[in-house]
Short mmCIF file of C-alpha atoms in Angstrom, two decimals:
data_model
loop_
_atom_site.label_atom_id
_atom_site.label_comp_id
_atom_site.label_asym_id
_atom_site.label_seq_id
_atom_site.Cartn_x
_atom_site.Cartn_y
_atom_site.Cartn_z
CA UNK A 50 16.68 -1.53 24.25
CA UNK A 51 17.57 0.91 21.27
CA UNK A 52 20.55 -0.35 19.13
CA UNK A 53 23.38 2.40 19.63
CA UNK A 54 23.78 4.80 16.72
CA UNK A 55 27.72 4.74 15.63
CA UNK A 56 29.36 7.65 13.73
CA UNK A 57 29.83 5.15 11.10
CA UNK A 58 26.20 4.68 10.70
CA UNK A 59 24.76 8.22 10.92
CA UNK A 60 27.79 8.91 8.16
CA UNK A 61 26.19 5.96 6.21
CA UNK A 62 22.83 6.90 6.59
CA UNK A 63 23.47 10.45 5.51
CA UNK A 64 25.44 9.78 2.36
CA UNK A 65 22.25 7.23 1.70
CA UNK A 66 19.68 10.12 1.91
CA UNK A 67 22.29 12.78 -0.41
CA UNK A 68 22.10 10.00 -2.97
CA UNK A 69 18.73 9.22 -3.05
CA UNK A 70 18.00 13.01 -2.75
CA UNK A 71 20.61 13.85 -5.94
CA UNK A 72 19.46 10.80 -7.90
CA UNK A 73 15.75 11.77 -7.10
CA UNK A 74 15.93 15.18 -8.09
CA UNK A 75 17.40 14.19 -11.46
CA UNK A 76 14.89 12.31 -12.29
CA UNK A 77 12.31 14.83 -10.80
CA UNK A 78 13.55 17.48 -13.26
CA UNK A 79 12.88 15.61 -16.70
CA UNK A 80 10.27 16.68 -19.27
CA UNK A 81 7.23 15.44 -18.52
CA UNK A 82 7.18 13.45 -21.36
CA UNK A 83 10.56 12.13 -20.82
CA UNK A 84 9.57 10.98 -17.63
CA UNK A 85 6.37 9.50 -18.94
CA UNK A 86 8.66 7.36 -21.64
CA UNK A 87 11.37 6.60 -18.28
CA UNK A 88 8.77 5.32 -16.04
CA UNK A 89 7.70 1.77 -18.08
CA UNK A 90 11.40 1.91 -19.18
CA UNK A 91 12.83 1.59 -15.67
CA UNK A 92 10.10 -0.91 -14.83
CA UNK A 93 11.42 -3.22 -17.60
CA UNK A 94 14.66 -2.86 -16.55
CA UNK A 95 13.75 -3.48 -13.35
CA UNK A 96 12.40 -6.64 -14.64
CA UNK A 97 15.12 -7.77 -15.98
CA UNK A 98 17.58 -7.12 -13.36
CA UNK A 99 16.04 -8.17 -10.09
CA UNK A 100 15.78 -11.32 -10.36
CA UNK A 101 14.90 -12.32 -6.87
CA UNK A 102 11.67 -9.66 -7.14
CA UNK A 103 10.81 -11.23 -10.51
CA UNK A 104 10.79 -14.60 -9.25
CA UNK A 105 8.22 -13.72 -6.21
CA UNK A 106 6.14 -11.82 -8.38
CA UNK A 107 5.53 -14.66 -11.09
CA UNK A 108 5.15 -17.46 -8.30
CA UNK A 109 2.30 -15.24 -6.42
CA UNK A 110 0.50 -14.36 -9.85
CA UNK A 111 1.01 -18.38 -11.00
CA UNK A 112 -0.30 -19.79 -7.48
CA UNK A 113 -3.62 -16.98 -7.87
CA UNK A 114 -4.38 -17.62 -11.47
CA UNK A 115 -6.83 -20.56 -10.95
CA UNK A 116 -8.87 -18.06 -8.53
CA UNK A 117 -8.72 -15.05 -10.89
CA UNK A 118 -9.52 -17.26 -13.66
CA UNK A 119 -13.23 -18.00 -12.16
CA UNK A 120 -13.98 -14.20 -11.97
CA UNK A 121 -16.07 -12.78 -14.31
CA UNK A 122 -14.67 -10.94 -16.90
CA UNK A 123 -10.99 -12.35 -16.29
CA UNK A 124 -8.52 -11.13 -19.60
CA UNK A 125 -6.58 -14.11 -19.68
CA UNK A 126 -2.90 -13.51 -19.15
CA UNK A 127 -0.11 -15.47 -18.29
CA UNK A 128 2.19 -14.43 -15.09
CA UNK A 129 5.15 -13.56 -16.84
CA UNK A 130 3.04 -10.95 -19.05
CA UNK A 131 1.02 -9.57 -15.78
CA UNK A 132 4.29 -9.22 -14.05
CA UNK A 133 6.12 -7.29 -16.56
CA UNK A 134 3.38 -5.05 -16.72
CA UNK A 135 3.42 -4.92 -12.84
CA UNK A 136 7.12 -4.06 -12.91
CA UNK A 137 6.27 -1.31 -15.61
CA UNK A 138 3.35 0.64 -13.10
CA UNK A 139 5.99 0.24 -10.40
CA UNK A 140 8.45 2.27 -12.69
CA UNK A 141 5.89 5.03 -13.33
CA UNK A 142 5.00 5.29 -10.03
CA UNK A 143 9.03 5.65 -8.78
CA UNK A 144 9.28 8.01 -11.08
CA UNK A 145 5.99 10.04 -10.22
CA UNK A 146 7.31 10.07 -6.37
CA UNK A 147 10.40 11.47 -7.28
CA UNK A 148 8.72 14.80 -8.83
CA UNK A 149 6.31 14.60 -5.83
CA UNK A 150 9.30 14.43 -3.45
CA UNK A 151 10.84 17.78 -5.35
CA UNK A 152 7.43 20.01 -5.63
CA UNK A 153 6.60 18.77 -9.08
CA UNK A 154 3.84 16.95 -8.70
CA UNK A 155 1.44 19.07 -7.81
CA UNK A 156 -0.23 19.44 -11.14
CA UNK A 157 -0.40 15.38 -10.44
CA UNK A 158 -1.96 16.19 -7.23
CA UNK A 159 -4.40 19.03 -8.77
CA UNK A 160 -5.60 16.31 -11.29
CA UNK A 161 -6.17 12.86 -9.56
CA UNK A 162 -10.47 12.35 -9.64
CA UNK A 163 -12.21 11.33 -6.07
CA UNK A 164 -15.23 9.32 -6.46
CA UNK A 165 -17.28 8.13 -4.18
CA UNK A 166 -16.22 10.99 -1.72
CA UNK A 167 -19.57 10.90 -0.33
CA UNK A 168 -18.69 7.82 1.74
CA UNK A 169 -16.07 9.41 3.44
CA UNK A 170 -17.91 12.05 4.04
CA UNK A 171 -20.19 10.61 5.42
CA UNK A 172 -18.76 8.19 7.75
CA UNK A 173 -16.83 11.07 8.96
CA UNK A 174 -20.02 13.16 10.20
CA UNK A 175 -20.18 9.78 12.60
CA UNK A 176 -17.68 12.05 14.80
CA UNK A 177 -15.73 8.79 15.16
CA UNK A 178 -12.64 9.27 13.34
CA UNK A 179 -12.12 7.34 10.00
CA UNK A 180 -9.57 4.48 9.17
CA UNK A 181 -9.52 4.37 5.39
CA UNK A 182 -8.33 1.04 4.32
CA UNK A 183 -5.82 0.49 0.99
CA UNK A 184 -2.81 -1.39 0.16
CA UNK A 185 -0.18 -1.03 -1.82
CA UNK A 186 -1.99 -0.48 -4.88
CA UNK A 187 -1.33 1.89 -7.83
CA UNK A 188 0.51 5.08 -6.65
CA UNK A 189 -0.30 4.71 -3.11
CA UNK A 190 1.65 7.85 -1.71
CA UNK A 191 -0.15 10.08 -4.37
CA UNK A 192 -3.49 8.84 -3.16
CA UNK A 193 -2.13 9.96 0.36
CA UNK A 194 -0.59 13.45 -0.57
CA UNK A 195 -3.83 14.22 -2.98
CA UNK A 196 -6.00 13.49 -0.32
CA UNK A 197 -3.44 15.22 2.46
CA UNK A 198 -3.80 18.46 0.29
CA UNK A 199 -7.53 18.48 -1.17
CA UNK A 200 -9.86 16.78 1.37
CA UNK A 201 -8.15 16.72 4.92
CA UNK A 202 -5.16 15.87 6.97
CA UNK A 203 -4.42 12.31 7.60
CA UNK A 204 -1.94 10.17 9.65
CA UNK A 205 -0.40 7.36 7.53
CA UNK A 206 0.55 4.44 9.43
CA UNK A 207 3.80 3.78 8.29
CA UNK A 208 7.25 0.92 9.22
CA UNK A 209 10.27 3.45 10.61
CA UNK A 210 12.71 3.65 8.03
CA UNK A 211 16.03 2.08 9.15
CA UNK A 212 17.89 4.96 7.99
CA UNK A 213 16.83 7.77 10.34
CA UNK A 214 18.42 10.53 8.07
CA UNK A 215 16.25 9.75 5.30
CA UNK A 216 12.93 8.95 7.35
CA UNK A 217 13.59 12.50 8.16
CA UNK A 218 13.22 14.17 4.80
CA UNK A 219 10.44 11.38 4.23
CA UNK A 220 8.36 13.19 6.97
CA UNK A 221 9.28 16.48 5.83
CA UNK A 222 7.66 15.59 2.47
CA UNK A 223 4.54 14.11 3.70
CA UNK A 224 3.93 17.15 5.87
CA UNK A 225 3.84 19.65 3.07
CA UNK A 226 0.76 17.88 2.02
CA UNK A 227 -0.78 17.22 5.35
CA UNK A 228 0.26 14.01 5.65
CA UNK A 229 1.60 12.54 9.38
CA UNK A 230 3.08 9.49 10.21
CA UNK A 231 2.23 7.17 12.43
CA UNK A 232 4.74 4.55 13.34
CA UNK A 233 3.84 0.63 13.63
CA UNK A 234 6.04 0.82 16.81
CA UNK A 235 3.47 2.60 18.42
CA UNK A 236 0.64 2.71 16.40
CA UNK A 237 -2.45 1.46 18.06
CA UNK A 238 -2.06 4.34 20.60
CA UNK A 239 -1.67 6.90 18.09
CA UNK A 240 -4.27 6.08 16.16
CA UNK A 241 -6.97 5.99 19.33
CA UNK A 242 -5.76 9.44 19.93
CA UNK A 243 -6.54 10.57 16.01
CA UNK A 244 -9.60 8.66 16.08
CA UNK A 245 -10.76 11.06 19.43
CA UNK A 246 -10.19 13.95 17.70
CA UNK A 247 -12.36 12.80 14.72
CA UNK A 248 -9.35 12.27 12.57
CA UNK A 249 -8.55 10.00 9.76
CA UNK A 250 -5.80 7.46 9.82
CA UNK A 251 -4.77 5.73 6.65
CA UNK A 252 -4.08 1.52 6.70
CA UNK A 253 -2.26 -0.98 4.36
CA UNK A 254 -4.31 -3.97 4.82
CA UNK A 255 -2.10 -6.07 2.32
CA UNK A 256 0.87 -7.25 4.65
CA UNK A 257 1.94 -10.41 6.20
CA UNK A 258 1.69 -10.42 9.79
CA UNK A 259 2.73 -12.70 12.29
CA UNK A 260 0.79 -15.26 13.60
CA UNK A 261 0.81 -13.82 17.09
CA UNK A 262 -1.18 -10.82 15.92
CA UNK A 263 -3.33 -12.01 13.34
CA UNK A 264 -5.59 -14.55 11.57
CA UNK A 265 -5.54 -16.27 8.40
CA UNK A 266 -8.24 -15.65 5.36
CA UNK A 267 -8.39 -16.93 2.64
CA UNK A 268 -6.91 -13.73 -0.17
CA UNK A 269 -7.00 -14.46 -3.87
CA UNK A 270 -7.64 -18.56 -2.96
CA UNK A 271 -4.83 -19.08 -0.51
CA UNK A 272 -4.64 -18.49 3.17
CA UNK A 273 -2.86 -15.62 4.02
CA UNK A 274 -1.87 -14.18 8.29
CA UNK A 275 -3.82 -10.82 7.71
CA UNK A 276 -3.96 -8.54 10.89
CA UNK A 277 -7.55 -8.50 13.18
CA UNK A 278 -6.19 -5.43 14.68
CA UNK A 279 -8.73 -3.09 12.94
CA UNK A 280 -11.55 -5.31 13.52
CA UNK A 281 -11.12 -5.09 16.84
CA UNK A 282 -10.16 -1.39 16.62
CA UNK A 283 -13.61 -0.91 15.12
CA UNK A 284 -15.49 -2.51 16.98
CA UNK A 285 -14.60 -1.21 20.62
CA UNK A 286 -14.23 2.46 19.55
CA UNK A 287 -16.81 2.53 16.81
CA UNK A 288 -14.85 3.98 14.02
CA UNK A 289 -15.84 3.79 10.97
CA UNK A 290 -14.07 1.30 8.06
CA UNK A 291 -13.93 2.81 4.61
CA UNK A 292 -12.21 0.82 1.60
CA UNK A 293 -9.80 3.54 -0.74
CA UNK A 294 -8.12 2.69 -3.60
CA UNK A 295 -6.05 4.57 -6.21
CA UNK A 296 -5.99 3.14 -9.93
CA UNK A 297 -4.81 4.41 -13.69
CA UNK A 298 -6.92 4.83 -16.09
CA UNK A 299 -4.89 5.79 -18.74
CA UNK A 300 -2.94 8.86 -18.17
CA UNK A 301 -5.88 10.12 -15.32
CA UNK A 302 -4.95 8.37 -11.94
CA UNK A 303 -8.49 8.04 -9.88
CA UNK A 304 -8.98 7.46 -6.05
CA UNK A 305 -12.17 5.32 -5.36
CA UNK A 306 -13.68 5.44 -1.82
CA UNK A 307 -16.16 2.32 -1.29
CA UNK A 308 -19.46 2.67 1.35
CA UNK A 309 -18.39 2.06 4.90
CA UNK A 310 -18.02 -1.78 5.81
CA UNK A 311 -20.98 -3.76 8.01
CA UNK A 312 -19.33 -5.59 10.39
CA UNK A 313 -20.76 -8.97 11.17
CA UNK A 314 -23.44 -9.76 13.41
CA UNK A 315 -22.23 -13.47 14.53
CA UNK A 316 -21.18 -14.43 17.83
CA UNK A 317 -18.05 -16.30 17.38
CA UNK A 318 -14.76 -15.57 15.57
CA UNK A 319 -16.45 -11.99 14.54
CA UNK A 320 -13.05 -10.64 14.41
CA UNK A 321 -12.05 -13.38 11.28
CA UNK A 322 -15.40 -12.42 9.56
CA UNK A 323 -14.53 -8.75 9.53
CA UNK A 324 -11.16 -9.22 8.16
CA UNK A 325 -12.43 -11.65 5.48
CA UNK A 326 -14.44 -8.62 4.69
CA UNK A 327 -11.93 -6.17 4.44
CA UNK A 328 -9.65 -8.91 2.53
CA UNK A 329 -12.55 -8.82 0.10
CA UNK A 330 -12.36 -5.05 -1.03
CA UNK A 331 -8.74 -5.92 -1.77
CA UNK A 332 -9.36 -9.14 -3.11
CA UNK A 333 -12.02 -7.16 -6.32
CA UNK A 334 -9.23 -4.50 -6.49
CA UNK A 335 -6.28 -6.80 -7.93
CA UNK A 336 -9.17 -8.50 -9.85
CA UNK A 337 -10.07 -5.34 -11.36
CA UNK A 338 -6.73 -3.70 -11.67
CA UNK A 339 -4.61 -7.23 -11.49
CA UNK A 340 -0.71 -5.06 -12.75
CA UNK A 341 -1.43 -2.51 -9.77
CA UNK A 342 -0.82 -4.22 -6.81
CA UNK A 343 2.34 -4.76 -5.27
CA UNK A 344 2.78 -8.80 -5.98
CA UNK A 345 6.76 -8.28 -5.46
CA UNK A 346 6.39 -8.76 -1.76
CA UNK A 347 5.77 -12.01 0.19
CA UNK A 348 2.12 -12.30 0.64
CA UNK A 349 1.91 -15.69 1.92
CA UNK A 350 4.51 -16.13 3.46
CA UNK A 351 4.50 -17.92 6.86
CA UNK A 352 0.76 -19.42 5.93
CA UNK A 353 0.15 -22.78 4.66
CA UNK A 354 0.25 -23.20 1.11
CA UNK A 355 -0.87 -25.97 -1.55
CA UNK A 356 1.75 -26.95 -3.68
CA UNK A 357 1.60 -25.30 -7.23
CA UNK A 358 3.64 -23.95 -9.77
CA UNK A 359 6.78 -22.13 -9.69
CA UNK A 360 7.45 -24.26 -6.39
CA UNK A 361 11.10 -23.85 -7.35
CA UNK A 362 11.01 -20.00 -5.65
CA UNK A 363 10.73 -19.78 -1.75
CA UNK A 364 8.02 -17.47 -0.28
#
């Protein structure tokens, strides 16, 4: 049953949204080059002050360096240095979502590079709808505006914000740029219906899930619960799986669509296989862009873990 809505909350939930809307919009209407300079800034302070965040992000980076370490080409860094500069992309990317929540991002928009377009493209022709599979990586809700606006409408599948007030102008900004929502509340029959019309849904594959609805895989050496759902999405409806990701390179911001995924051809525990597989596009991304991904959020939690260092900070 719905939890009741009090007058107290809806007041609450408004004067949330006017503050995040005023404080926003501030920082929407610096220079460009101010808000260049604000971005790493705000990261740093960021750092500093949330300790808690800080804390997860160094134990997750500690407990993967022995696997990143064994990929070729690893720079060797230690956590503390890879999370700082994780805290820093996280500050330039709040403060590139606050111009593209006030209509001044679309020269940001206008200039982020596709590659690899072709496997989109191409999957799409399949007449089968598309899930394009990401995570939170670089500036995730540019990658879904730029694509909203240059290539085609897609359906984010997104969690409900608690506050319904601002969820509300959070919609309203995602469909300027032909971006939908789908809610995890109701998703898997939302997304069967854009998949029959030969439409694209976009997926974070980089969650925790519980154990009820998912499997564990192995993701940068530890087990983590990772959901089967889109394995078996894709293989009773046929829709195609094609890896996404956004990354900087330098001041140019580029979206990189991988060839569709081959799903396994083995009889048992297919649906593990395919999610290892899908783990693994993720898995080369933080390899490849290691400060990028989102490694202030609890991974592993719930899963099994060796002991390591940092043990000292609950997942």
């Amino acid at each position: 049953m719905p939890r009741r809505v009090t007058a107290t909350r809806k007041l609450r939930w408004r004067l949330e949204s006017l503050l995040f809307m005023a404080v926003s919009n501030l920082v929407a209407r610096l220079p460009l080059s101010a808000a260049n300079a604000v971005g790493p800034a705000l990261g740093r302070l960021l750092f500093r002050l949330l300790k808690r965040r800080r804390e997860i992000a160094v134990q997750n980076i500690e407990r993967s360096l022995p696997f990143l370490e064994a990929q070729p080409g690893w720079e060797r860094r230690s956590a503390v240095e890879l999370a700082r500069a994780t805290f820093e992309n996280l500050g330039r990317t709040a403060v590139e979502v606050c111009r593209l929540y006030h209509d001044k991002g679309q020269a940001m928009i206008d200039a982020v590079e596709f590659r690899g377009l072709e496997h989109f493209q191409k999957a799409r022709e399949r007449g089968r709808g598309v899930a394009l599979l990401t995570g939170h990586c670089g500036n995730w809700e540019l990658m879904a505006l730029s694509f909203g606006s240059r290539v085609q409408n897609i359906s984010v599948v997104a969690k409900r914000q608690d506050n319904q007030s601002l969820n509300a102008v959070l919609e309203k900004v995602r469909g300027r740029h032909g971006n939908s929502v789908i809610y995890a509340d109701g998703a898997l029959r939302n997304m069967l219906v854009q998949f029959r019309r030969n439409g694209v849904v976009g997926l974070l594959i980089d969650q925790a899930t519980w154990t009820r609805n998912g499997v564990l895989v192995d993701f940068l050496g530890r087990p983590a619960w990772t959901t089967n759902m889109l394995a078996l999405l894709a293989r009773k409806n046929q829709v195609p799986l094609v890896p996404a990701f956004i990354h900087r390179e330098g001041e140019r911001q580029v979206v990189e669509f991988h060839p569709e995924l081959e799903l396994g051809e083995a009889l048992e525990d297919i649906e593990v296989q395919d999610t290892v597989q899908m783990t693994r596009c993720l898995e080369d991304y933080v390899v490849r862009h290691p400060t990028e991904w989102y490694w202030v959020h609890q991974r592993w939690k719930r899963a099994p873990q060796p002991a390591g260092p940092a043990d000292g900070a609950k997942q």
